PDB file of C-alpha atoms in Angstrom:
ATOM      1  CA  MET A   1     -21.089  62.801  38.088  1.00 53.00           C
ATOM      2  CA  ASN A   2     -19.089  62.884  34.891  1.00 52.00           C
ATOM      3  CA  TYR A   3     -21.375  62.726  31.859  1.00 54.00           C
ATOM      4  CA  GLY A   4     -18.568  62.942  29.354  1.00 59.00           C
ATOM      5  CA  LYS A   5     -18.387  60.659  26.392  1.00 57.00           C
ATOM      6  CA  ASN A   6     -15.514  58.580  27.728  1.00 63.00           C
ATOM      7  CA  ALA A   7     -17.085  58.268  31.161  1.00 61.00           C
ATOM      8  CA  MET A   8     -20.379  57.134  29.661  1.00 60.00           C
ATOM      9  CA  GLN A   9     -18.592  54.551  27.551  1.00 62.00           C
ATOM     10  CA  ARG A  10     -16.756  53.197  30.586  1.00 64.00           C
ATOM     11  CA  ARG A  11     -20.053  53.065  32.488  1.00 63.00           C
ATOM     12  CA  GLN A  12     -21.735  51.183  29.628  1.00 63.00           C
ATOM     13  CA  GLN A  13     -18.858  48.717  29.487  1.00 63.00           C
ATOM     14  CA  GLN A  14     -19.136  48.109  33.217  1.00 64.00           C
ATOM     15  CA  LEU A  15     -22.879  47.458  32.910  1.00 57.00           C
ATOM     16  CA  ASP A  16     -22.321  45.119  29.951  1.00 62.00           C
ATOM     17  CA  ALA A  17     -19.624  43.235  31.850  1.00 65.00           C
ATOM     18  CA  LYS A  18     -21.888  42.882  34.873  1.00 66.00           C
ATOM     19  CA  SER A  19     -24.752  41.684  32.676  1.00 68.00           C
ATOM     20  CA  THR A  20     -22.430  39.193  30.978  1.00 71.00           C
ATOM     21  CA  LYS A  21     -21.294  37.844  34.332  1.00 68.00           C
ATOM     22  CA  ILE A  22     -24.904  37.397  35.453  1.00 72.00           C
ATOM     23  CA  ARG A  23     -25.762  35.555  32.243  1.00 72.00           C
ATOM     24  CA  LYS A  24     -22.732  33.296  32.614  1.00 68.00           C
ATOM     25  CA  LYS A  25     -23.637  32.499  36.211  1.00 72.00           C
ATOM     26  CA  PHE A  26     -27.198  31.718  35.174  1.00 69.00           C
ATOM     27  CA  VAL A  27     -26.049  29.442  32.356  1.00 69.00           C
ATOM     28  CA  VAL A  28     -23.624  27.614  34.651  1.00 70.00           C
ATOM     29  CA  ALA A  29     -26.309  27.207  37.323  1.00 74.00           C
ATOM     30  CA  PHE A  30     -28.785  25.933  34.709  1.00 71.00           C
ATOM     31  CA  TRP A  31     -26.409  23.291  33.420  1.00 75.00           C
ATOM     32  CA  LYS A  32     -25.542  22.206  36.963  1.00 77.00           C
ATOM     33  CA  VAL A  33     -29.215  21.745  37.805  1.00 79.00           C
ATOM     34  CA  LEU A  34     -29.811  19.908  34.523  1.00 77.00           C
ATOM     35  CA  LEU A  35     -26.838  17.602  35.169  1.00 79.00           C
ATOM     36  CA  VAL A  36     -28.098  16.831  38.660  1.00 79.00           C
ATOM     37  CA  CYS A  37     -31.579  16.047  37.288  1.00 77.00           C
ATOM     38  CA  ILE A  38     -30.099  13.745  34.638  1.00 81.00           C
ATOM     39  CA  LEU A  39     -28.016  11.942  37.271  1.00 78.00           C
ATOM     40  CA  VAL A  40     -31.036  11.551  39.565  1.00 75.00           C
ATOM     41  CA  LEU A  41     -33.177  10.221  36.724  1.00 72.00           C
ATOM     42  CA  GLY A  42     -30.369   7.887  35.661  1.00 73.00           C
ATOM     43  CA  VAL A  43     -29.914   6.467  39.153  1.00 70.00           C
ATOM     44  CA  THR A  44     -33.691   6.119  39.537  1.00 68.00           C
ATOM     45  CA  GLY A  45     -33.967   4.357  36.178  1.00 65.00           C
ATOM     46  CA  ILE A  46     -31.100   1.985  36.958  1.00 67.00           C
ATOM     47  CA  SER A  47     -32.586   1.186  40.373  1.00 62.00           C
ATOM     48  CA  ALA A  48     -35.987   0.536  38.802  1.00 61.00           C
ATOM     49  CA  GLY A  49     -34.363  -1.675  36.177  1.00 62.00           C
ATOM     50  CA  PHE A  50     -32.566  -3.741  38.807  1.00 64.00           C
ATOM     51  CA  GLY A  51     -35.830  -3.987  40.725  1.00 66.00           C
ATOM     52  CA  ILE A  52     -37.661  -5.314  37.676  1.00 64.00           C
ATOM     53  CA  ILE A  53     -34.925  -7.854  36.933  1.00 66.00           C
ATOM     54  CA  LYS A  54     -34.703  -8.935  40.587  1.00 66.00           C
ATOM     55  CA  GLY A  55     -38.479  -9.357  40.790  1.00 65.00           C
ATOM     56  CA  ALA A  56     -38.524 -11.353  37.541  1.00 63.00           C
ATOM     57  CA  ILE A  57     -35.819 -13.721  38.749  1.00 66.00           C
ATOM     58  CA  GLU A  58     -37.329 -14.212  42.197  1.00 65.00           C
ATOM     59  CA  SER A  59     -40.794 -14.991  40.797  1.00 62.00           C
ATOM     60  CA  ALA A  60     -39.542 -17.271  38.001  1.00 63.00           C
ATOM     61  CA  PRO A  61     -40.354 -21.012  38.166  1.00 67.00           C
ATOM     62  CA  ASP A  62     -37.601 -23.243  39.519  1.00 69.00           C
ATOM     63  CA  ILE A  63     -35.590 -24.555  36.566  1.00 70.00           C
ATOM     64  CA  SER A  64     -34.912 -27.836  38.418  1.00 66.00           C
ATOM     65  CA  GLU A  65     -38.648 -28.542  38.482  1.00 64.00           C
ATOM     66  CA  MET A  66     -39.295 -27.628  34.857  1.00 68.00           C
ATOM     67  CA  ASP A  67     -40.162 -30.044  32.089  1.00 76.00           C
ATOM     68  CA  VAL A  68     -40.103 -28.535  28.597  1.00 79.00           C
ATOM     69  CA  ILE A  69     -40.793 -31.833  26.815  1.00 80.00           C
ATOM     70  CA  PRO A  70     -44.147 -31.463  24.990  1.00 79.00           C
ATOM     71  CA  THR A  71     -47.183 -33.391  26.172  1.00 73.00           C
ATOM     72  CA  GLY A  72     -50.438 -34.304  24.434  1.00 66.00           C
ATOM     73  CA  TYR A  73     -50.180 -36.990  21.776  1.00 61.00           C
ATOM     74  CA  SER A  74     -52.633 -38.519  19.334  1.00 57.00           C
ATOM     75  CA  THR A  75     -53.843 -42.076  20.011  1.00 57.00           C
ATOM     76  CA  THR A  76     -53.701 -44.755  17.335  1.00 55.00           C
ATOM     77  CA  VAL A  77     -56.267 -47.576  17.497  1.00 54.00           C
ATOM     78  CA  LEU A  78     -55.032 -50.910  16.114  1.00 56.00           C
ATOM     79  CA  ALA A  79     -56.910 -54.026  15.042  1.00 54.00           C
ATOM     80  CA  SER A  80     -56.043 -57.485  16.356  1.00 59.00           C
ATOM     81  CA  ASP A  81     -53.802 -58.033  13.336  1.00 58.00           C
ATOM     82  CA  GLY A  82     -51.864 -54.827  14.074  1.00 59.00           C
ATOM     83  CA  SER A  83     -53.389 -52.751  11.279  1.00 53.00           C
ATOM     84  CA  GLU A  84     -54.380 -49.182  12.062  1.00 57.00           C
ATOM     85  CA  ILE A  85     -58.103 -48.594  12.481  1.00 56.00           C
ATOM     86  CA  ALA A  86     -58.241 -44.975  13.506  1.00 47.00           C
ATOM     87  CA  THR A  87     -56.295 -42.111  15.023  1.00 53.00           C
ATOM     88  CA  LEU A  88     -57.952 -40.287  17.911  1.00 47.00           C
ATOM     89  CA  VAL A  89     -57.097 -36.622  18.201  1.00 51.00           C
ATOM     90  CA  ALA A  90     -58.216 -34.158  20.870  1.00 48.00           C
ATOM     91  CA  GLU A  91     -57.596 -30.427  21.181  1.00 55.00           C
ATOM     92  CA  GLY A  92     -53.947 -29.887  22.052  1.00 55.00           C
ATOM     93  CA  SER A  93     -53.008 -33.530  21.554  1.00 59.00           C
ATOM     94  CA  ASN A  94     -52.497 -33.940  17.808  1.00 71.00           C
ATOM     95  CA  ARG A  95     -48.803 -34.663  18.127  1.00 84.00           C
ATOM     96  CA  GLN A  96     -46.475 -37.512  17.188  1.00 88.00           C
ATOM     97  CA  TYR A  97     -42.979 -37.261  18.630  1.00 91.00           C
ATOM     98  CA  VAL A  98     -39.941 -37.730  16.408  1.00 94.00           C
ATOM     99  CA  THR A  99     -36.258 -37.550  17.322  1.00 95.00           C
ATOM    100  CA  ILE A 100     -33.865 -35.012  15.829  1.00 96.00           C
ATOM    101  CA  ASP A 101     -32.298 -37.762  13.682  1.00 96.00           C
ATOM    102  CA  GLU A 102     -35.664 -38.329  11.962  1.00 96.00           C
ATOM    103  CA  ILE A 103     -36.090 -34.644  11.105  1.00 96.00           C
ATOM    104  CA  PRO A 104     -34.395 -33.634   7.824  1.00 96.00           C
ATOM    105  CA  LYS A 105     -31.436 -31.305   8.261  1.00 96.00           C
ATOM    106  CA  GLU A 106     -33.014 -28.967   5.718  1.00 95.00           C
ATOM    107  CA  LEU A 107     -36.113 -28.599   7.893  1.00 96.00           C
ATOM    108  CA  GLN A 108     -34.023 -27.916  10.984  1.00 96.00           C
ATOM    109  CA  GLU A 109     -31.989 -25.277   9.150  1.00 95.00           C
ATOM    110  CA  ALA A 110     -35.125 -23.670   7.703  1.00 95.00           C
ATOM    111  CA  PHE A 111     -36.668 -23.160  11.141  1.00 95.00           C
ATOM    112  CA  VAL A 112     -33.409 -21.822  12.561  1.00 95.00           C
ATOM    113  CA  ALA A 113     -33.027 -19.394   9.646  1.00 93.00           C
ATOM    114  CA  ILE A 114     -36.590 -18.062  10.035  1.00 92.00           C
ATOM    115  CA  GLU A 115     -37.016 -18.082  13.819  1.00 92.00           C
ATOM    116  CA  ASP A 116     -33.568 -17.745  15.366  1.00 92.00           C
ATOM    117  CA  GLU A 117     -30.620 -17.376  13.005  1.00 91.00           C
ATOM    118  CA  ARG A 118     -28.055 -17.239  15.839  1.00 93.00           C
ATOM    119  CA  PHE A 119     -29.549 -20.241  17.658  1.00 94.00           C
ATOM    120  CA  TYR A 120     -26.279 -22.176  17.760  1.00 94.00           C
ATOM    121  CA  GLU A 121     -24.313 -19.151  18.971  1.00 93.00           C
ATOM    122  CA  HIS A 122     -26.331 -17.598  21.825  1.00 91.00           C
ATOM    123  CA  ASN A 123     -26.850 -18.784  25.410  1.00 90.00           C
ATOM    124  CA  GLY A 124     -30.651 -18.731  25.331  1.00 89.00           C
ATOM    125  CA  ILE A 125     -31.217 -15.081  24.446  1.00 89.00           C
ATOM    126  CA  ASP A 126     -30.134 -13.153  21.364  1.00 87.00           C
ATOM    127  CA  LEU A 127     -28.939  -9.689  22.405  1.00 84.00           C
ATOM    128  CA  LYS A 128     -28.859  -8.423  18.812  1.00 85.00           C
ATOM    129  CA  SER A 129     -32.493  -9.397  18.242  1.00 80.00           C
ATOM    130  CA  ILE A 130     -33.503  -7.884  21.587  1.00 76.00           C
ATOM    131  CA  ALA A 131     -31.789  -4.590  20.714  1.00 80.00           C
ATOM    132  CA  ARG A 132     -33.390  -4.539  17.259  1.00 80.00           C
ATOM    133  CA  ALA A 133     -36.854  -5.218  18.688  1.00 70.00           C
ATOM    134  CA  PHE A 134     -36.382  -2.536  21.374  1.00 68.00           C
ATOM    135  CA  VAL A 135     -35.299   0.132  18.892  1.00 74.00           C
ATOM    136  CA  ALA A 136     -38.197  -0.743  16.586  1.00 67.00           C
ATOM    137  CA  GLY A 137     -40.603  -0.549  19.526  1.00 64.00           C
ATOM    138  CA  VAL A 138     -39.337   2.882  20.589  1.00 64.00           C
ATOM    139  CA  LYS A 139     -39.694   4.176  17.028  1.00 66.00           C
ATOM    140  CA  ASN A 140     -43.221   2.774  16.989  1.00 65.00           C
ATOM    141  CA  GLY A 141     -44.264   4.774  20.023  1.00 60.00           C
ATOM    142  CA  PHE A 142     -43.308   2.132  22.615  1.00 56.00           C
ATOM    143  CA  HIS A 143     -45.473  -0.495  20.921  1.00 54.00           C
ATOM    144  CA  PHE A 144     -43.221  -3.535  20.950  1.00 51.00           C
ATOM    145  CA  ASP A 145     -44.720  -5.667  18.206  1.00 54.00           C
ATOM    146  CA  GLN A 146     -41.494  -7.161  16.904  1.00 56.00           C
ATOM    147  CA  GLY A 147     -40.337 -10.243  18.739  1.00 61.00           C
ATOM    148  CA  GLY A 148     -36.815 -10.984  19.884  1.00 72.00           C
ATOM    149  CA  SER A 149     -37.605 -14.449  21.225  1.00 87.00           C
ATOM    150  CA  THR A 150     -35.197 -17.262  20.542  1.00 93.00           C
ATOM    151  CA  ILE A 151     -36.162 -20.873  19.869  1.00 94.00           C
ATOM    152  CA  THR A 152     -35.283 -21.622  23.510  1.00 93.00           C
ATOM    153  CA  GLN A 153     -37.672 -18.917  24.726  1.00 91.00           C
ATOM    154  CA  GLN A 154     -40.431 -20.147  22.428  1.00 91.00           C
ATOM    155  CA  LEU A 155     -39.988 -23.694  23.731  1.00 91.00           C
ATOM    156  CA  ILE A 156     -40.469 -22.398  27.275  1.00 89.00           C
ATOM    157  CA  LYS A 157     -43.582 -20.437  26.332  1.00 85.00           C
ATOM    158  CA  ASN A 158     -45.054 -23.424  24.509  1.00 83.00           C
ATOM    159  CA  ASN A 159     -44.515 -26.018  27.220  1.00 82.00           C
ATOM    160  CA  VAL A 160     -43.935 -24.298  30.566  1.00 78.00           C
ATOM    161  CA  LEU A 161     -45.447 -20.830  30.700  1.00 72.00           C
ATOM    162  CA  THR A 162     -48.654 -21.741  28.881  1.00 62.00           C
ATOM    163  CA  GLU A 163     -52.030 -20.987  30.484  1.00 54.00           C
ATOM    164  CA  GLN A 164     -50.475 -19.285  33.500  1.00 55.00           C
ATOM    165  CA  TRP A 165     -48.320 -17.163  31.234  1.00 54.00           C
ATOM    166  CA  ALA A 166     -51.257 -16.141  29.033  1.00 51.00           C
ATOM    167  CA  LYS A 167     -53.278 -15.166  32.097  1.00 57.00           C
ATOM    168  CA  GLU A 168     -50.473 -13.041  33.506  1.00 56.00           C
ATOM    169  CA  ILE A 169     -49.896 -11.338  30.172  1.00 52.00           C
ATOM    170  CA  SER A 170     -53.607 -10.484  29.847  1.00 51.00           C
ATOM    171  CA  GLU A 171     -53.589  -8.941  33.327  1.00 54.00           C
ATOM    172  CA  GLU A 172     -50.603  -6.709  32.620  1.00 52.00           C
ATOM    173  CA  ASN A 173     -51.559  -3.122  32.010  1.00 55.00           C
ATOM    174  CA  GLY A 174     -48.243  -1.324  31.968  1.00 61.00           C
ATOM    175  CA  PHE A 175     -44.988  -1.357  30.086  1.00 65.00           C
ATOM    176  CA  LEU A 176     -42.954  -2.168  33.206  1.00 67.00           C
ATOM    177  CA  GLU A 177     -45.055  -5.252  33.958  1.00 70.00           C
ATOM    178  CA  LYS A 178     -44.597  -6.550  30.422  1.00 72.00           C
ATOM    179  CA  LEU A 179     -40.883  -5.823  30.657  1.00 73.00           C
ATOM    180  CA  GLN A 180     -40.654  -7.815  33.882  1.00 74.00           C
ATOM    181  CA  ARG A 181     -42.385 -10.810  32.261  1.00 76.00           C
ATOM    182  CA  LYS A 182     -39.952 -10.606  29.345  1.00 79.00           C
ATOM    183  CA  PHE A 183     -36.959 -10.572  31.683  1.00 82.00           C
ATOM    184  CA  GLN A 184     -38.369 -13.629  33.424  1.00 82.00           C
ATOM    185  CA  GLU A 185     -38.714 -15.493  30.150  1.00 83.00           C
ATOM    186  CA  GLN A 186     -35.140 -14.587  29.179  1.00 87.00           C
ATOM    187  CA  TYR A 187     -33.762 -15.622  32.562  1.00 88.00           C
ATOM    188  CA  ILE A 188     -35.434 -19.047  32.335  1.00 89.00           C
ATOM    189  CA  ALA A 189     -34.092 -19.505  28.795  1.00 91.00           C
ATOM    190  CA  ILE A 190     -30.533 -18.879  29.960  1.00 91.00           C
ATOM    191  CA  GLU A 191     -30.956 -21.262  32.895  1.00 91.00           C
ATOM    192  CA  LEU A 192     -32.430 -23.954  30.628  1.00 91.00           C
ATOM    193  CA  GLU A 193     -29.490 -23.744  28.229  1.00 93.00           C
ATOM    194  CA  LYS A 194     -27.096 -24.079  31.174  1.00 91.00           C
ATOM    195  CA  LYS A 195     -28.992 -27.077  32.515  1.00 90.00           C
ATOM    196  CA  VAL A 196     -29.367 -28.921  29.203  1.00 89.00           C
ATOM    197  CA  ASN A 197     -26.260 -27.750  27.319  1.00 88.00           C
ATOM    198  CA  ASP A 198     -27.517 -29.458  24.164  1.00 93.00           C
ATOM    199  CA  LYS A 199     -28.824 -27.379  21.251  1.00 95.00           C
ATOM    200  CA  ASP A 200     -30.078 -30.432  19.358  1.00 95.00           C
ATOM    201  CA  TRP A 201     -32.192 -31.470  22.352  1.00 95.00           C
ATOM    202  CA  ILE A 202     -33.755 -28.003  22.557  1.00 95.00           C
ATOM    203  CA  LEU A 203     -34.414 -27.901  18.806  1.00 96.00           C
ATOM    204  CA  GLU A 204     -35.891 -31.422  18.860  1.00 96.00           C
ATOM    205  CA  ASN A 205     -38.399 -30.511  21.552  1.00 94.00           C
ATOM    206  CA  TYR A 206     -39.197 -27.225  19.848  1.00 95.00           C
ATOM    207  CA  LEU A 207     -39.930 -28.911  16.518  1.00 96.00           C
ATOM    208  CA  ASN A 208     -42.216 -31.365  18.316  1.00 94.00           C
ATOM    209  CA  SER A 209     -44.023 -28.570  20.162  1.00 91.00           C
ATOM    210  CA  ILE A 210     -44.958 -25.884  17.658  1.00 91.00           C
ATOM    211  CA  ASN A 211     -48.481 -25.451  16.326  1.00 90.00           C
ATOM    212  CA  LEU A 212     -48.409 -25.566  12.539  1.00 92.00           C
ATOM    213  CA  GLY A 213     -52.056 -24.781  11.924  1.00 87.00           C
ATOM    214  CA  SER A 214     -55.434 -26.268  12.873  1.00 82.00           C
ATOM    215  CA  ASN A 215     -54.245 -28.164  15.945  1.00 85.00           C
ATOM    216  CA  THR A 216     -51.354 -29.674  13.963  1.00 89.00           C
ATOM    217  CA  LEU A 217     -48.678 -29.941  16.638  1.00 91.00           C
ATOM    218  CA  GLY A 218     -45.093 -30.700  15.703  1.00 93.00           C
ATOM    219  CA  VAL A 219     -43.402 -31.321  12.386  1.00 95.00           C
ATOM    220  CA  GLN A 220     -44.380 -35.020  12.159  1.00 94.00           C
ATOM    221  CA  SER A 221     -48.111 -34.213  12.329  1.00 92.00           C
ATOM    222  CA  ALA A 222     -47.561 -31.372   9.867  1.00 94.00           C
ATOM    223  CA  ALA A 223     -45.785 -33.640   7.377  1.00 95.00           C
ATOM    224  CA  GLN A 224     -48.621 -36.167   7.523  1.00 92.00           C
ATOM    225  CA  ARG A 225     -51.367 -33.531   7.364  1.00 92.00           C
ATOM    226  CA  TYR A 226     -50.016 -31.482   4.488  1.00 94.00           C
ATOM    227  CA  PHE A 227     -48.067 -34.054   2.470  1.00 95.00           C
ATOM    228  CA  GLY A 228     -49.293 -37.461   3.642  1.00 93.00           C
ATOM    229  CA  LYS A 229     -45.839 -38.713   4.572  1.00 95.00           C
ATOM    230  CA  ASP A 230     -43.456 -38.981   7.515  1.00 95.00           C
ATOM    231  CA  VAL A 231     -41.276 -35.976   8.260  1.00 96.00           C
ATOM    232  CA  SER A 232     -38.149 -37.971   7.385  1.00 95.00           C
ATOM    233  CA  GLU A 233     -39.428 -38.283   3.790  1.00 96.00           C
ATOM    234  CA  LEU A 234     -39.953 -34.556   3.152  1.00 95.00           C
ATOM    235  CA  THR A 235     -38.264 -32.958   0.156  1.00 95.00           C
ATOM    236  CA  LEU A 236     -36.412 -29.641   0.335  1.00 94.00           C
ATOM    237  CA  SER A 237     -39.388 -27.680  -1.017  1.00 94.00           C
ATOM    238  CA  GLU A 238     -41.773 -29.423   1.393  1.00 95.00           C
ATOM    239  CA  CYS A 239     -39.469 -28.536   4.288  1.00 94.00           C
ATOM    240  CA  ALA A 240     -39.582 -24.915   3.187  1.00 93.00           C
ATOM    241  CA  VAL A 241     -43.393 -24.955   3.082  1.00 93.00           C
ATOM    242  CA  ILE A 242     -43.717 -26.328   6.614  1.00 94.00           C
ATOM    243  CA  ALA A 243     -41.158 -23.892   7.997  1.00 93.00           C
ATOM    244  CA  GLY A 244     -42.989 -21.063   6.248  1.00 91.00           C
ATOM    245  CA  ILE A 245     -46.282 -21.895   7.974  1.00 88.00           C
TER     246      ILE A 245
END
């Protein structure tokens, strides 16, 4: 064997080249395995997502059988001469319905600005709000405290998915179950907007549904409770107060 300087250098170069080739092969193999794992996880995640959405849609209430108009109204007792004697109010029934024409435009706009600023633009769900809420939830350690619900979704939760909805939510233990319930709510909201196709009708029922403190249901009851007047008589500042509640 030649132990000369040049021979040793050539031998060292050969060993280095072989070592480099091995490292390159290892790196290539590692990235191939990683890519395969990412693809498998991606396909699994997409399949699970479709499964959640499919399950939410299949288990959702039939939109043709839904009634989102609020129920539970206060009862006014009148004397023989037509004067009011008393108003009877039970839990969940302190409500007096008013049409959208009786509700000041300023009050309508205040609720839209606070609760759902793109109400007149979306189809029942607000993708921007959903994305914002999701990002905030991820940053908060997958605690999704921020809501992305539209006025349409809130109307459904108030008048359709009430006690049953609350029970199902309380029984959910995992993130996927909560996600499925959210998809169901969003699906129903889209279907309701298709069925009704009238934003004023949705807003009218929403403003007659919401709880504005101490069993005060709807904006008419709120106007009478807090300001002693009909909702149609509210000033701009009074509209802002009620919307802020």
